[in-house]
Amino acid sequence: MLVPLSWLKEYVNIDQSPAEVADLLTNAGLEVKTIAYIGIPGADLVWDREKIILGQILQVEQHPDADKLVLATVAYGGEQPEVVVTGAPNLFPFVGQGDIRGRDLFSPLALEGATLYDGHKEGRKKTVLKGKPLRGIFNRCMLCSEKELGISEEHEGIILMVKDENSPVYQPGTPVQDLLGDAVLEIDVIPNIARCASMVGVAREYAALTNQPIQYPSYEVVMEGPGSGQERVTISTDEPELNPRFVAIVIEGVEQKPSPHWLQHRLRLAGQRPINVVVDVSNYVMLEMGQPNHTFDYDYLRQRADQYAPNGPIHIHTRLPRKGETLTTLDGTERSLLPYTILVTDAVGNLGLGGIMGGENSEIKPETKNVLLEAAAWNFINIRKSSTRLGLFTEASFRFSRGVHPSQALLGAKRGAELLRRLAGGRVVPGIIDYYPNPPQPVTVKLDLDYARRLSGLDLTGREMADLLQRLAFKADLHTDHLLVTVPDYRLDIEGGHDLVEEICRLYRYEEIPLTVLADTLPPQRGNHKLELEEQIKDALVQMGLQEVITYRLSSAGHEARLLPNSPPDDRPYVALTNPISPERSVMRHSLLASVLEVAAANSRYQSRIPLFEIGPIYLADEDAVLPTELARLALVLTGERVVRTWQQNQPELYDFFDLKGVLDGLWADLGLTVTVEPAVHPSFRRGRTARLLLGETQIGLMGELHPLVVEKLDLRVEKNQPVLAADIDLEAIYHRVPPARPYTSIPAYPAVREDLALVVRQDVAAAAVEQEIRKAGGYLLRQVELFDLFIGGNLPPGHRSLAYHLTYQANDKTLTDKDARKIRQRIIAQLERNLGAKLRE
Amino acid sequence: MLDELEKLHAEAQQGLHAAATSDDLSTWFRHYLAGKGQITLLTRQVGQLSPEERPVFGQQINVIKKELQTAYESRAEELKMAELEAVMAADTLDVTLPGRQPARGRLHITTQTLRQIYRIFGDMGFQVYRSPDVETDAYNFEMLNFPPHHPAREMQDSFYTNTPDVILRTHTSAGQIRAMHEYYPEPIRVILPGMCYRNEQITARSEIQFYQVEGLAVGHNITFADLKGTLTEFAKRLFGAKRQTRFRASYFPFTEPSAEMDVSCFLCDGKGCQVCKQTGWLEILGCGMVHPVVLRNGGYNPEKYTGFAFGMGPERIAMLKYGINDIRQFWGNDLRFLQQF
Ligand SMILES: [Zn+2]
């Protein structure tokens, strides 16, 4: 909402600078987003107080030598009036009228040397006014347009201001800064300050914050002449809950002319385009005091009434739509209606959407003379629902959907009628029609003083609290241990004591509330086991050179299906969005690995080395539960160069299966878990390079080299034959299996015996089986088994391979002899031969 | 024989001087001082001298032997040094060539920020509590005092799922009630980190998912002044001891009184710059005293308990700290971005 400070000053005294006002309001919850300065210090163009002043136009004559120029005689407080040459079309009507002093016509006058914006150039270019002859007549001053002063882009004519009993007082020679200079605050109206969605609303807040009185606009209306509004118009509703109050006033004989300058200027600064005085007054009242209102063409309503009540009153009725009913709104759109959208109607048909927008049929037309001014109250939830569903957001629906108290309807109607009388020459027909079946009771709230102190941390007396609240127009009666507070009707946001504590804190000022340390009981400190374990895993993987990523948890079934080529799709139900932003982000993922691979593919365009991991949830919809199961997963992806490329090694080897396996082995060692692998088959992975990870009997995940089709479908830009390694691990299976601490192994005091053992086995015997057999046969004295060579071919029998191990024997209590070692070795060889058909390699 | 000794002595001194390499030197040593060297041989001939001559000669030869031994050792040291120098001079490196960096990994920048937040609040007794990403409307909105069609719901555009009344949480505040139900009647100090979702276009300034860290303290005597004190302490530890905080009134349906906490801009020291939009302040978090309706929904009697809650975005904090101007970088996971932190 745009709030010109000059407009606020109508209701409250402001001594502070615009920046100070903005600060005060911001701290109190009315956040000022921007301040736009016009003509005053702070603006790009500051109007010189001596050289840009108000002039009164005394006479307008035709330029003797130019059809399109006139000579305006302007009094500006100097000894002699100035004669100004101008081509402003809006002065032409005054040519030849002689002395027009009595018309009280004023305009900003720039004297020689003043800096202005150039009216003839695009945008805002400054120029200094210099005297020069115009068609033979020397001209040293200029009457200004809005563009030249930087108020708007308007350059069709000069600014013309008429002094009358409704306008500000204009005096020749007054600095224009003091009349049109301004600072416009842009205030963010969050839901709980709907009461501030008007000038009066902001002024009320400012007055309370600065402890000053507020001067409300006059709500008196002069009604005279014949007839009675109540006899001409009656009102009823089917829905008093949705439309608690409906006020209407008949105004006759309005003249649809442009509004006076001061009103147009205010509307413009507040972001509204002036149209004509009838429309402008309606907008002005809404901006001024927050009550949206609507004007109907009275004669049109009367014509319709002739159809249903030739001798009776116009009957306005609010109701819900009938089946299939449509309405053409002011903007010319025919709209089908929602069953809960309340309508303003008469017996012939509908006339408008209540609280949102009027209908086209009953709107004011250029020839309209008689109007029916409506100001009503509507249920805010209903207006919100309707306006959202219809996609129709108006200034009226903005306010009604945030809540406007019914008390405001009468005030708004009166204010509007009186302004139409004064500015549009209308006659207000006596007898305000006010349909208000159930006026609500005033709200009273009990505020317990101890509670207020306990919540705020402020040690205030009841009297002090009452004084703060009274500044905001709360009526507070002090009792021994509580205040009984009557809430002003426009404060729809106050429900209980806690709301009053906020008001007390706001007026006390948040910045004055002390800073204290939590002194309350410390809750039991339990830690978060799962998080701590995840952090431990992250640290271990980062230490091993992997980069953590955090991916979108929203994915698509199509993307995840890429991981399962030539196989049936994942048939577990997804948590699917009904309003996704795009098909790619339409379901909560089933696969963390698919998400990490998406990131790997994006990086594969730029990176020759991609070592990634992520810990995050997957989401499995559960038919028996409202919410899905969220399960923690760890995904790893390795592809590309194993080490960082350097000038010495510019074509490093590529990551392969055993890099990934090594990383996982390192992780298990860190966690103190014994995880074994066995060959597996899975459509995501390459056959023969896939392993199942087992913790005891439980499968905790899969690892392997991605299937070439998967690599292709995921658009991973990798070299031909470059392996992409991936693992998908179920952390839920690990969380409770990680031992809290691992026993330490002492460093041996006696020397070890080392020897090598080269074996020949059939190729289908797994290395893990060989190692396991060696360990079993070696017993407790065999400390280390380390594979150091794997060989195929040469003179080995076909279908066989050779595995060579470093073996380390060591005892805790003595130095082993060669004889001891030989005994163990014999045992190992014999057992391997017996169980695996292994032979010693010659 | 003394003459012979003198002659040998002079000759040895000369020879030592002339030895230019370690090889020369060992030849010299073998020739004079070793077991079969000239000096040693001469020592053995002492028997051929008369008993009177023997002591004189013996003494003399010992002096010479000692002197030659010392001279030999120092010459050996000299030659070793010279040779090492020569070897090093012949094999130098261009020290300006690039180094070889170990392949290292890093934590995602959001994880790093979260850890800082965990640590600071951990020191103040706040523990981490996590709750689901996919939530019911009840936990995300209704129990937090957002009635249906309340205007405040419009501040947060939700993603709806194919299960009625199940949405992706729009804020981690959704976990507040869960934490209260779990801990009642104990006092509570938790922070609730988690991914949140909003139905917005993905732009440099807005994302469909983002982390949030909610905080919740509930007890018998927790005040708005405690809220200010705790969060100011947090801000000073996260952004520096010189930082100041400003609390301004705001609105959240689940807190009352509510506030927005700004921290004095750490880029311009509060003087005003582009990042703080010339205000000198950066908006860091929203906070307030837990609304009595929310306490009651969590099982805590609002007449006996009070509490505060706050919420902040780690991505926003990181963006301010590092001058990141595009939030899409966080989930884009471009390694060229991630490896800078
Ligand atoms: Zn700054």
PDB file of N, CA and C in Angstrom, chain A residues 242-283:
ATOM      1  N   LEU A 242     -22.975 -13.974   5.863  1.00  0.00           N
ATOM      2  CA  LEU A 242     -22.039 -13.595   4.805  1.00  0.00           C
ATOM      3  C   LEU A 242     -22.106 -12.103   4.512  1.00  0.00           C
ATOM      4  N   ASN A 243     -23.231 -11.497   4.811  1.00  0.00           N
ATOM      5  CA  ASN A 243     -23.419 -10.085   4.510  1.00  0.00           C
ATOM      6  C   ASN A 243     -24.104  -9.419   5.723  1.00  0.00           C
ATOM      7  N   PRO A 244     -23.322  -9.181   6.794  1.00  0.00           N
ATOM      8  CA  PRO A 244     -23.948  -8.707   8.031  1.00  0.00           C
ATOM      9  C   PRO A 244     -24.531  -7.288   7.951  1.00  0.00           C
ATOM     10  N   ARG A 245     -24.068  -6.467   7.055  1.00  0.00           N
ATOM     11  CA  ARG A 245     -24.593  -5.100   7.014  1.00  0.00           C
ATOM     12  C   ARG A 245     -24.563  -4.584   5.576  1.00  0.00           C
ATOM     13  N   PHE A 246     -25.583  -3.780   5.245  1.00  0.00           N
ATOM     14  CA  PHE A 246     -25.648  -3.197   3.911  1.00  0.00           C
ATOM     15  C   PHE A 246     -26.196  -1.793   4.080  1.00  0.00           C
ATOM     16  N   VAL A 247     -25.397  -0.782   3.759  1.00  0.00           N
ATOM     17  CA  VAL A 247     -25.809   0.614   3.904  1.00  0.00           C
ATOM     18  C   VAL A 247     -25.897   1.218   2.510  1.00  0.00           C
ATOM     19  N   ALA A 248     -26.960   2.009   2.257  1.00  0.00           N
ATOM     20  CA  ALA A 248     -27.074   2.652   0.947  1.00  0.00           C
ATOM     21  C   ALA A 248     -27.579   4.081   1.131  1.00  0.00           C
ATOM     22  N   ILE A 249     -27.129   4.964   0.259  1.00  0.00           N
ATOM     23  CA  ILE A 249     -27.561   6.359   0.292  1.00  0.00           C
ATOM     24  C   ILE A 249     -27.837   6.792  -1.150  1.00  0.00           C
ATOM     25  N   VAL A 250     -28.936   7.513  -1.320  1.00  0.00           N
ATOM     26  CA  VAL A 250     -29.274   8.018  -2.658  1.00  0.00           C
ATOM     27  C   VAL A 250     -28.711   9.424  -2.791  1.00  0.00           C
ATOM     28  N   ILE A 251     -28.028   9.680  -3.896  1.00  0.00           N
ATOM     29  CA  ILE A 251     -27.500  11.030  -4.159  1.00  0.00           C
ATOM     30  C   ILE A 251     -27.982  11.427  -5.551  1.00  0.00           C
ATOM     31  N   GLU A 252     -28.587  12.575  -5.625  1.00  0.00           N
ATOM     32  CA  GLU A 252     -29.155  13.025  -6.890  1.00  0.00           C
ATOM     33  C   GLU A 252     -28.328  14.142  -7.489  1.00  0.00           C
ATOM     34  N   GLY A 253     -28.336  14.179  -8.792  1.00  0.00           N
ATOM     35  CA  GLY A 253     -27.787  15.335  -9.507  1.00  0.00           C
ATOM     36  C   GLY A 253     -26.283  15.484  -9.420  1.00  0.00           C
ATOM     37  N   VAL A 254     -25.575  14.375  -9.471  1.00  0.00           N
ATOM     38  CA  VAL A 254     -24.106  14.513  -9.448  1.00  0.00           C
ATOM     39  C   VAL A 254     -23.627  14.892 -10.853  1.00  0.00           C
ATOM     40  N   GLU A 255     -22.543  15.657 -10.877  1.00  0.00           N
ATOM     41  CA  GLU A 255     -21.980  16.064 -12.155  1.00  0.00           C
ATOM     42  C   GLU A 255     -20.672  15.282 -12.346  1.00  0.00           C
ATOM     43  N   GLN A 256     -20.614  14.501 -13.438  1.00  0.00           N
ATOM     44  CA  GLN A 256     -19.406  13.691 -13.645  1.00  0.00           C
ATOM     45  C   GLN A 256     -18.336  14.505 -14.334  1.00  0.00           C
ATOM     46  N   LYS A 257     -17.510  15.158 -13.531  1.00  0.00           N
ATOM     47  CA  LYS A 257     -16.447  16.007 -14.066  1.00  0.00           C
ATOM     48  C   LYS A 257     -15.131  15.545 -13.441  1.00  0.00           C
ATOM     49  N   PRO A 258     -14.028  16.093 -13.914  1.00  0.00           N
ATOM     50  CA  PRO A 258     -12.766  15.696 -13.267  1.00  0.00           C
ATOM     51  C   PRO A 258     -12.747  16.145 -11.806  1.00  0.00           C
ATOM     52  N   SER A 259     -12.068  15.363 -10.984  1.00  0.00           N
ATOM     53  CA  SER A 259     -11.947  15.723  -9.569  1.00  0.00           C
ATOM     54  C   SER A 259     -11.046  16.929  -9.419  1.00  0.00           C
ATOM     55  N   PRO A 260     -11.175  17.640  -8.277  1.00  0.00           N
ATOM     56  CA  PRO A 260     -10.234  18.732  -8.034  1.00  0.00           C
ATOM     57  C   PRO A 260      -8.795  18.205  -7.963  1.00  0.00           C
ATOM     58  N   HIS A 261      -7.883  19.140  -8.226  1.00  0.00           N
ATOM     59  CA  HIS A 261      -6.482  18.735  -8.312  1.00  0.00           C
ATOM     60  C   HIS A 261      -5.988  18.002  -7.074  1.00  0.00           C
ATOM     61  N   TRP A 262      -6.319  18.522  -5.898  1.00  0.00           N
ATOM     62  CA  TRP A 262      -5.765  17.922  -4.673  1.00  0.00           C
ATOM     63  C   TRP A 262      -6.161  16.464  -4.528  1.00  0.00           C
ATOM     64  N   LEU A 263      -7.392  16.122  -4.952  1.00  0.00           N
ATOM     65  CA  LEU A 263      -7.859  14.750  -4.808  1.00  0.00           C
ATOM     66  C   LEU A 263      -7.168  13.858  -5.842  1.00  0.00           C
ATOM     67  N   GLN A 264      -7.087  14.370  -7.067  1.00  0.00           N
ATOM     68  CA  GLN A 264      -6.387  13.609  -8.119  1.00  0.00           C
ATOM     69  C   GLN A 264      -4.941  13.323  -7.720  1.00  0.00           C
ATOM     70  N   HIS A 265      -4.316  14.382  -7.162  1.00  0.00           N
ATOM     71  CA  HIS A 265      -2.916  14.264  -6.776  1.00  0.00           C
ATOM     72  C   HIS A 265      -2.748  13.166  -5.711  1.00  0.00           C
ATOM     73  N   ARG A 266      -3.634  13.159  -4.719  1.00  0.00           N
ATOM     74  CA  ARG A 266      -3.545  12.139  -3.667  1.00  0.00           C
ATOM     75  C   ARG A 266      -3.756  10.740  -4.240  1.00  0.00           C
ATOM     76  N   LEU A 267      -4.761  10.600  -5.095  1.00  0.00           N
ATOM     77  CA  LEU A 267      -5.012   9.276  -5.673  1.00  0.00           C
ATOM     78  C   LEU A 267      -3.791   8.788  -6.438  1.00  0.00           C
ATOM     79  N   ARG A 268      -3.222   9.701  -7.222  1.00  0.00           N
ATOM     80  CA  ARG A 268      -2.067   9.311  -8.030  1.00  0.00           C
ATOM     81  C   ARG A 268      -0.914   8.851  -7.150  1.00  0.00           C
ATOM     82  N   LEU A 269      -0.638   9.619  -6.097  1.00  0.00           N
ATOM     83  CA  LEU A 269       0.466   9.234  -5.210  1.00  0.00           C
ATOM     84  C   LEU A 269       0.176   7.892  -4.535  1.00  0.00           C
ATOM     85  N   ALA A 270      -1.099   7.627  -4.312  1.00  0.00           N
ATOM     86  CA  ALA A 270      -1.461   6.357  -3.667  1.00  0.00           C
ATOM     87  C   ALA A 270      -1.596   5.228  -4.683  1.00  0.00           C
ATOM     88  N   GLY A 271      -1.281   5.531  -5.949  1.00  0.00           N
ATOM     89  CA  GLY A 271      -1.236   4.475  -6.954  1.00  0.00           C
ATOM     90  C   GLY A 271      -2.530   4.260  -7.713  1.00  0.00           C
ATOM     91  N   GLN A 272      -3.482   5.191  -7.602  1.00  0.00           N
ATOM     92  CA  GLN A 272      -4.763   5.047  -8.306  1.00  0.00           C
ATOM     93  C   GLN A 272      -4.853   6.079  -9.419  1.00  0.00           C
ATOM     94  N   ARG A 273      -5.403   5.665 -10.551  1.00  0.00           N
ATOM     95  CA  ARG A 273      -5.549   6.601 -11.657  1.00  0.00           C
ATOM     96  C   ARG A 273      -6.872   7.353 -11.495  1.00  0.00           C
ATOM     97  N   PRO A 274      -6.852   8.698 -11.493  1.00  0.00           N
ATOM     98  CA  PRO A 274      -8.112   9.434 -11.388  1.00  0.00           C
ATOM     99  C   PRO A 274      -8.944   9.225 -12.652  1.00  0.00           C
ATOM    100  N   ILE A 275     -10.271   9.091 -12.512  1.00  0.00           N
ATOM    101  CA  ILE A 275     -11.160   8.884 -13.662  1.00  0.00           C
ATOM    102  C   ILE A 275     -12.120  10.077 -13.765  1.00  0.00           C
ATOM    103  N   ASN A 276     -13.060  10.116 -12.844  1.00  0.00           N
ATOM    104  CA  ASN A 276     -13.918  11.291 -12.740  1.00  0.00           C
ATOM    105  C   ASN A 276     -14.357  11.370 -11.292  1.00  0.00           C
ATOM    106  N   VAL A 277     -15.012  12.432 -10.933  1.00  0.00           N
ATOM    107  CA  VAL A 277     -15.213  12.685  -9.510  1.00  0.00           C
ATOM    108  C   VAL A 277     -16.015  11.573  -8.821  1.00  0.00           C
ATOM    109  N   VAL A 278     -16.967  10.938  -9.526  1.00  0.00           N
ATOM    110  CA  VAL A 278     -17.777   9.911  -8.864  1.00  0.00           C
ATOM    111  C   VAL A 278     -16.927   8.677  -8.538  1.00  0.00           C
ATOM    112  N   VAL A 279     -16.182   8.224  -9.533  1.00  0.00           N
ATOM    113  CA  VAL A 279     -15.302   7.065  -9.305  1.00  0.00           C
ATOM    114  C   VAL A 279     -14.213   7.424  -8.304  1.00  0.00           C
ATOM    115  N   ASP A 280     -13.651   8.629  -8.464  1.00  0.00           N
ATOM    116  CA  ASP A 280     -12.537   9.027  -7.601  1.00  0.00           C
ATOM    117  C   ASP A 280     -12.955   9.110  -6.133  1.00  0.00           C
ATOM    118  N   VAL A 281     -14.154   9.639  -5.876  1.00  0.00           N
ATOM    119  CA  VAL A 281     -14.602   9.745  -4.481  1.00  0.00           C
ATOM    120  C   VAL A 281     -14.730   8.352  -3.880  1.00  0.00           C
ATOM    121  N   SER A 282     -15.255   7.433  -4.656  1.00  0.00           N
ATOM    122  CA  SER A 282     -15.394   6.064  -4.169  1.00  0.00           C
ATOM    123  C   SER A 282     -14.027   5.492  -3.778  1.00  0.00           C
ATOM    124  N   ASN A 283     -13.051   5.673  -4.643  1.00  0.00           N
ATOM    125  CA  ASN A 283     -11.694   5.186  -4.345  1.00  0.00           C
ATOM    126  C   ASN A 283     -11.062   5.952  -3.192  1.00  0.00           C
TER     127      ASN A 283
END
